[in-house]
Coordinates of C-alpha atoms in Angstrom, one line a residue:
X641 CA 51.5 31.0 21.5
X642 CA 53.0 30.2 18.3
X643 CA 49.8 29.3 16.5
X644 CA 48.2 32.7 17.0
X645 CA 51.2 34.7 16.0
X646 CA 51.1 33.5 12.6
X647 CA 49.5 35.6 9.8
X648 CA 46.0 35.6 8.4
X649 CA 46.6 34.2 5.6
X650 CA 49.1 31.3 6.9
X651 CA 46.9 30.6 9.8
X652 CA 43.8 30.0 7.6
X653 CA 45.4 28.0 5.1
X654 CA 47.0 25.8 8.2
X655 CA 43.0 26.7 9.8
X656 CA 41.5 24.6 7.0
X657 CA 43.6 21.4 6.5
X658 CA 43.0 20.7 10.3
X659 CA 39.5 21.0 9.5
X660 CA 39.4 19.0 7.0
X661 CA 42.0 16.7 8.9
X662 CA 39.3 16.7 11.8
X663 CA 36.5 15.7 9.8
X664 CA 38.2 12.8 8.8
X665 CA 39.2 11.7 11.8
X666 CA 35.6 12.2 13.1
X667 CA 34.1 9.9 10.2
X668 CA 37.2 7.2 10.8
X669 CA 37.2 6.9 14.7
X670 CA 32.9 6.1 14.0
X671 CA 33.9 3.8 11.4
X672 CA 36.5 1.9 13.7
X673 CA 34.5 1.9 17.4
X674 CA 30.7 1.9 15.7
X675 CA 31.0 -1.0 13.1
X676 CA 30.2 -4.2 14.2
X677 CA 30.4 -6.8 11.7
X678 CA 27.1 -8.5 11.2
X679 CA 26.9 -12.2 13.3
X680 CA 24.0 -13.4 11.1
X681 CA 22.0 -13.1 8.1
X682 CA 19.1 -10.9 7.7
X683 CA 16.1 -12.4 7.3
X684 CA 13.3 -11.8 4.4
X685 CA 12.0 -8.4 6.1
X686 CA 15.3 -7.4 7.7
X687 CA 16.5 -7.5 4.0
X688 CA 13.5 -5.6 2.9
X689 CA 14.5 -3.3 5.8
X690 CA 18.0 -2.9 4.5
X691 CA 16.7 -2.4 1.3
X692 CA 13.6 0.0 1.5
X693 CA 13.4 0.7 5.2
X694 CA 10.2 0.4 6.5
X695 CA 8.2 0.5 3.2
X696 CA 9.6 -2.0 1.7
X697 CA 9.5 -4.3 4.8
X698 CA 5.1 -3.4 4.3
X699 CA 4.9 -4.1 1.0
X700 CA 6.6 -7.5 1.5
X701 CA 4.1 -8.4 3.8
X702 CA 1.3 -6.7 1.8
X703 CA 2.4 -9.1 -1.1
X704 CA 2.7 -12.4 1.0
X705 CA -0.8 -11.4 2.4
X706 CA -1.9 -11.3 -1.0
X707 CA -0.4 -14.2 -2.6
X708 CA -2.0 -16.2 0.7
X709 CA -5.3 -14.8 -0.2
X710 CA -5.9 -12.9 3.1
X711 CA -6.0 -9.6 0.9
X712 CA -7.3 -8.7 -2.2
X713 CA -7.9 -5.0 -3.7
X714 CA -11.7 -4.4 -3.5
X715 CA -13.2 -1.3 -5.8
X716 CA -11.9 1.6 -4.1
X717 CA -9.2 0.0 -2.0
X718 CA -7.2 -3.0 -0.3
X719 CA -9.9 -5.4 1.8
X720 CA -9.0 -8.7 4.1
X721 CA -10.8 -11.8 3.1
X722 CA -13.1 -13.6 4.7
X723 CA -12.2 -16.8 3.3
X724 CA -9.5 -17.7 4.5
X725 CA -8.3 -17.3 8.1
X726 CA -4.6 -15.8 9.3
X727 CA -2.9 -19.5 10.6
X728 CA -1.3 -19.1 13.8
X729 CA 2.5 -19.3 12.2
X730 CA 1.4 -15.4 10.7
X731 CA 4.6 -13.3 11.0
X732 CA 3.9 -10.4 13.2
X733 CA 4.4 -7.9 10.4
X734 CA 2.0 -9.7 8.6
X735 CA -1.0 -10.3 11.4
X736 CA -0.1 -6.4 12.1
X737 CA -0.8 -5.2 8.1
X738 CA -4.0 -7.8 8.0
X739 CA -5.0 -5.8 11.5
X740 CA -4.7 -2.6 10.0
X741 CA -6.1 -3.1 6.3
X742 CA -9.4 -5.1 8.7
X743 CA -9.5 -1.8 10.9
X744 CA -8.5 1.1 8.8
X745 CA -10.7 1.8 5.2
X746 CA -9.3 3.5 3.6
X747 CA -6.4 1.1 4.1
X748 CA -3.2 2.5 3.6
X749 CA 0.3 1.0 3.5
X750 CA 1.8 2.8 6.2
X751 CA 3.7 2.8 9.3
X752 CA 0.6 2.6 11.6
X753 CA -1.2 1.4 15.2
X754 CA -0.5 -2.4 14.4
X755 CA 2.7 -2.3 12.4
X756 CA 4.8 0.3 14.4
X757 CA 5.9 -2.2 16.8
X758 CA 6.9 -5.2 14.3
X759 CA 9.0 -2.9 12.5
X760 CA 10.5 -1.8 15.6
X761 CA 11.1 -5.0 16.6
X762 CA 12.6 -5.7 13.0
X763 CA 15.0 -2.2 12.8
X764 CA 16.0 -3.8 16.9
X765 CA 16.9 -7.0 15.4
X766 CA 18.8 -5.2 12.5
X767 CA 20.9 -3.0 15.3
X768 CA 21.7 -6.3 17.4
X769 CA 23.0 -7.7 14.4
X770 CA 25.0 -5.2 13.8
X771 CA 23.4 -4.7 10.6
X772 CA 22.5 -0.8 11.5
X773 CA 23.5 1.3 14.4
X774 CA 21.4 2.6 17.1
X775 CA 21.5 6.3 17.3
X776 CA 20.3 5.9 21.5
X777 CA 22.7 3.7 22.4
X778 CA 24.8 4.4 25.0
X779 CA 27.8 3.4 23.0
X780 CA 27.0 5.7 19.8
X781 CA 26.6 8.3 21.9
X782 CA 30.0 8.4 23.4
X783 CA 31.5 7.6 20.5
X784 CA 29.9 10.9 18.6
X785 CA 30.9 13.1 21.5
X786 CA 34.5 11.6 20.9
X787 CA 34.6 12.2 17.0
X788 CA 33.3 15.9 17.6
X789 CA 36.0 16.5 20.3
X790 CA 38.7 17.5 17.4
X791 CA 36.2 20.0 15.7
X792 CA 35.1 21.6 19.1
X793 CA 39.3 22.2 20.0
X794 CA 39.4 23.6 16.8
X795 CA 36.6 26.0 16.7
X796 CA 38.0 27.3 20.1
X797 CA 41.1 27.9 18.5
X798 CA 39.7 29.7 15.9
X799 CA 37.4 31.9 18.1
X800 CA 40.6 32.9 19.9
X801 CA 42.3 33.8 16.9
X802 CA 39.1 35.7 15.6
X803 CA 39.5 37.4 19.1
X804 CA 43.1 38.6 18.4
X805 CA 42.3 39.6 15.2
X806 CA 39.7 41.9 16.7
X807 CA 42.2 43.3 19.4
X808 CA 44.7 44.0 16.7
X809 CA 42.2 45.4 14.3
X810 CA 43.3 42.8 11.8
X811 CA 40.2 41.5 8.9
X812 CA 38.9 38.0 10.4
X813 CA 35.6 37.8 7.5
X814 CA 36.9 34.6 6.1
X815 CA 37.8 33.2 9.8
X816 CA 34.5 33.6 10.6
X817 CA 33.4 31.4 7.7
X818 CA 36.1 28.8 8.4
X819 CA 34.7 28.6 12.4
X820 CA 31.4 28.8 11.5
X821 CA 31.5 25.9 8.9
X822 CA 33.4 23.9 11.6
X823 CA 30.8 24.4 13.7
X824 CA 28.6 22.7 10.8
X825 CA 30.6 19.8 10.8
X826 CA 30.9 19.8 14.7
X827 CA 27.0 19.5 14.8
X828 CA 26.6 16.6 12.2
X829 CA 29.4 14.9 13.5
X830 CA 27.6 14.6 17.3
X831 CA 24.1 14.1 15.3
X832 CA 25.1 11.7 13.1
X833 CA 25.8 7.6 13.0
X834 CA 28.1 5.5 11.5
X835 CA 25.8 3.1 9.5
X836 CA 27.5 0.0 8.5
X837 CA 26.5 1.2 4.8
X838 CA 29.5 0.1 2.8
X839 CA 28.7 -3.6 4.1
X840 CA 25.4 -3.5 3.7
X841 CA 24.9 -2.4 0.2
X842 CA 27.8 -4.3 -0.6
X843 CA 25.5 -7.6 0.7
X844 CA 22.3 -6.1 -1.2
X845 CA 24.3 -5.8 -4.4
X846 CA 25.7 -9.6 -3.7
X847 CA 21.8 -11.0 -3.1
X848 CA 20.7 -8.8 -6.3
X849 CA 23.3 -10.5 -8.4
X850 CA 22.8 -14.0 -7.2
X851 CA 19.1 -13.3 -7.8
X852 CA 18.4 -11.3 -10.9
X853 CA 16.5 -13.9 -12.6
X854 CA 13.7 -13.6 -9.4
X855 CA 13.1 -10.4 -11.5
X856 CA 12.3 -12.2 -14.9
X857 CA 10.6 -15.2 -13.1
X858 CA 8.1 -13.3 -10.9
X859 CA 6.9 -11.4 -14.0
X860 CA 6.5 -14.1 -16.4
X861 CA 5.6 -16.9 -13.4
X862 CA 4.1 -15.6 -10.3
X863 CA 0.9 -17.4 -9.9
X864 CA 3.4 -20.7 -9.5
X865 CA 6.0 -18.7 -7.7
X866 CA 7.2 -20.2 -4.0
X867 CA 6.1 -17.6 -1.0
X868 CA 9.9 -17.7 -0.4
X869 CA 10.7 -16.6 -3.6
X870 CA 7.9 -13.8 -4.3
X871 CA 9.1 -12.6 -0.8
X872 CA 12.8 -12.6 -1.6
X873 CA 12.0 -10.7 -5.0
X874 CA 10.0 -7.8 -3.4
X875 CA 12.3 -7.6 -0.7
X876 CA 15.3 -7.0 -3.2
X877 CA 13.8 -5.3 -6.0
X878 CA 10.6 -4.2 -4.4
X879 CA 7.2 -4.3 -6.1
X880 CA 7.8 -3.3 -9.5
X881 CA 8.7 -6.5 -9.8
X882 CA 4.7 -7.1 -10.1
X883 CA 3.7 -4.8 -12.6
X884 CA 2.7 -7.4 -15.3
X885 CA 1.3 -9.8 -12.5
X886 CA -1.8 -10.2 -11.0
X887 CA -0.7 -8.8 -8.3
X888 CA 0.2 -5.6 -9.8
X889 CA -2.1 -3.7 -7.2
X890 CA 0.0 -4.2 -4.7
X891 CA 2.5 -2.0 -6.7
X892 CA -0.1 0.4 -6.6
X893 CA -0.5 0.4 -3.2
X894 CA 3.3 0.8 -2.2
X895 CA 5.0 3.6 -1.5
X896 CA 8.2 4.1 -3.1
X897 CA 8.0 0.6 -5.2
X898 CA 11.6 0.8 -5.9
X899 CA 13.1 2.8 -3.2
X900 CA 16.1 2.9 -2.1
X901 CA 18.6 0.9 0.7
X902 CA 17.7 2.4 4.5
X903 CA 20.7 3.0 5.4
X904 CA 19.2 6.3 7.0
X905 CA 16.9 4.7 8.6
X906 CA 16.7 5.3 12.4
X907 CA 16.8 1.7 14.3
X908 CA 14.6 0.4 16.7
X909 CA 14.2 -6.4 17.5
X910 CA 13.6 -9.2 15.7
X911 CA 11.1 -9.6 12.9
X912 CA 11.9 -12.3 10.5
X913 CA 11.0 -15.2 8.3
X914 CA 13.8 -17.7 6.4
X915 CA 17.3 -16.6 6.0
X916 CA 17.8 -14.8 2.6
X917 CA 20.5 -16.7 1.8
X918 CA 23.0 -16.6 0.6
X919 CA 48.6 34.5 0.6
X920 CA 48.8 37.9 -0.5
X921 CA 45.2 38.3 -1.5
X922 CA 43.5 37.1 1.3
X923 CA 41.9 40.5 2.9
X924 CA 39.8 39.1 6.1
X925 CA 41.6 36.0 6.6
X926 CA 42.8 35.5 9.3
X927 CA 43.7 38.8 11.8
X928 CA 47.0 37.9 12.0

């Protein structure tokens, strides 16, 4: 053919622009068949999922547990009270959390026996939305075999070439790279998912905006703050929002208080509480 009579160093140049042409193709065909514009608005811990991923989503409910008065922190770490009694409206993150600070000492804030299936339940909700992607879905995974098809064609075009480099004792080195990265970019692009990202933090940036002065208010004004509100403020800006407040432990207790958006978060239905609102040169090139 044609293509394999060409020289080395013509074949590689012409080797990597369909490489890189494939690549694109393979992050444009997700990004046409995978997004699915989001039917609804998340609610307080599916935007604390969007925002912080599963952490975030915790220490939301670790701070509405708090500001309830079902948790306090005790001497050497976080205790339920006795006081005052979960209500039977008790989101299922938060009865989880309460479950596991009550049956785990030391408590920690983590993903754990009584929480794993609410925030499965929220990252389901999330992917139904179309809010993030599920990796197992039948769908994805078509569409990843179809976005690595161009990258597979080429490496076999590039192991035959390699192969009549060899036969005509031609310098392939550089060939070898060139099919070897494809095959990089041929394993990420079946591995990978095509997050909605660009929409989602383009939403988080809209709710930060149209909230910033949560960030002033919950500092200067918690104690009088609306559950709503203190909710909406971890959720967006996590808890270093309560540094100066009285609630400051539960900063302490986070993980990653000011992480970042979960956009790599794997996703797994519906946790929730009120909508948030609003040449020459080239030895080993090519064996041609």
């Amino acid at each position: 053919m044609f293509i394999f009579n060409l020289a080395g160093p013509q074949f590689l140049t012409l080797y990597v622009v369909a490489m890189v042409s494939a690549w694109w193709f393979s992050r444009r065909i997700k990004q046409g068949l995978l997004k699915d514009q989001p039917t609804s608005q998340p609610s307080i811990y599916e935007l604390a999922y969007l925002a912080g991923g599963a952490d975030r989503a915790l220490s939301t409910a670790l701070a509405r547990l708090a500001h309830h008065g079902h948790v306090l922190q005790g001497p050497h770490t976080i205790q339920v009270t006795s006081a005052r009694p979960l209500p039977p409206s008790t989101l299922p993150l938060e009865r989880g959390l309460f479950r596991q600070i009550e049956s785990e000492q030391p408590a920690r804030l983590t993903t754990g026996r009584h929480t794993a299936l609410p925030l499965q339940q929220i990252a389901s909700s999330l992917a139904q939305g179309g809010w993030l992607v599920n990796p197992l879905a039948p769908n994805t995974l078509r569409v990843n075999r179809l976005a690595a098809l161009p990258l597979l064609v080429l490496m076999a075009v590039g192991l035959v070439k390699i192969g009549v480099g060899l036969m005509s004792d031609k310098p392939v080195f550089l060939l070898v790279l060139a099919v070897l990265f494809t095959g990089v970019l041929f394993w990420g692009a079946r591995q990978s998912i095509a997050q909605p990202v660009t929409y989602v933090e383009s939403h988080l940036r809209h709710q930060r905006a149209q909230n910033e002065a949560l960030h002033t208010t919950v500092s200067r004004n918690s104690q009088h703050l609306s559950l709503d509100d203190l909710s909406l403020a971890v959720a967006l800006f996590g808890t270093t929002v309560l540094a100066s407040t009285a609630l400051s432990w539960v900063q302490s207790n986070s993980n990653n208080p000011a992480g970042g958006s979960s956009s790599d978060s794997g996703t797994t239905g519906g946790g929730g509480d009120s909508s948030c609102g609003g040449g020459g040169g080239c030895g080993g090139c090519g064996g041609g």
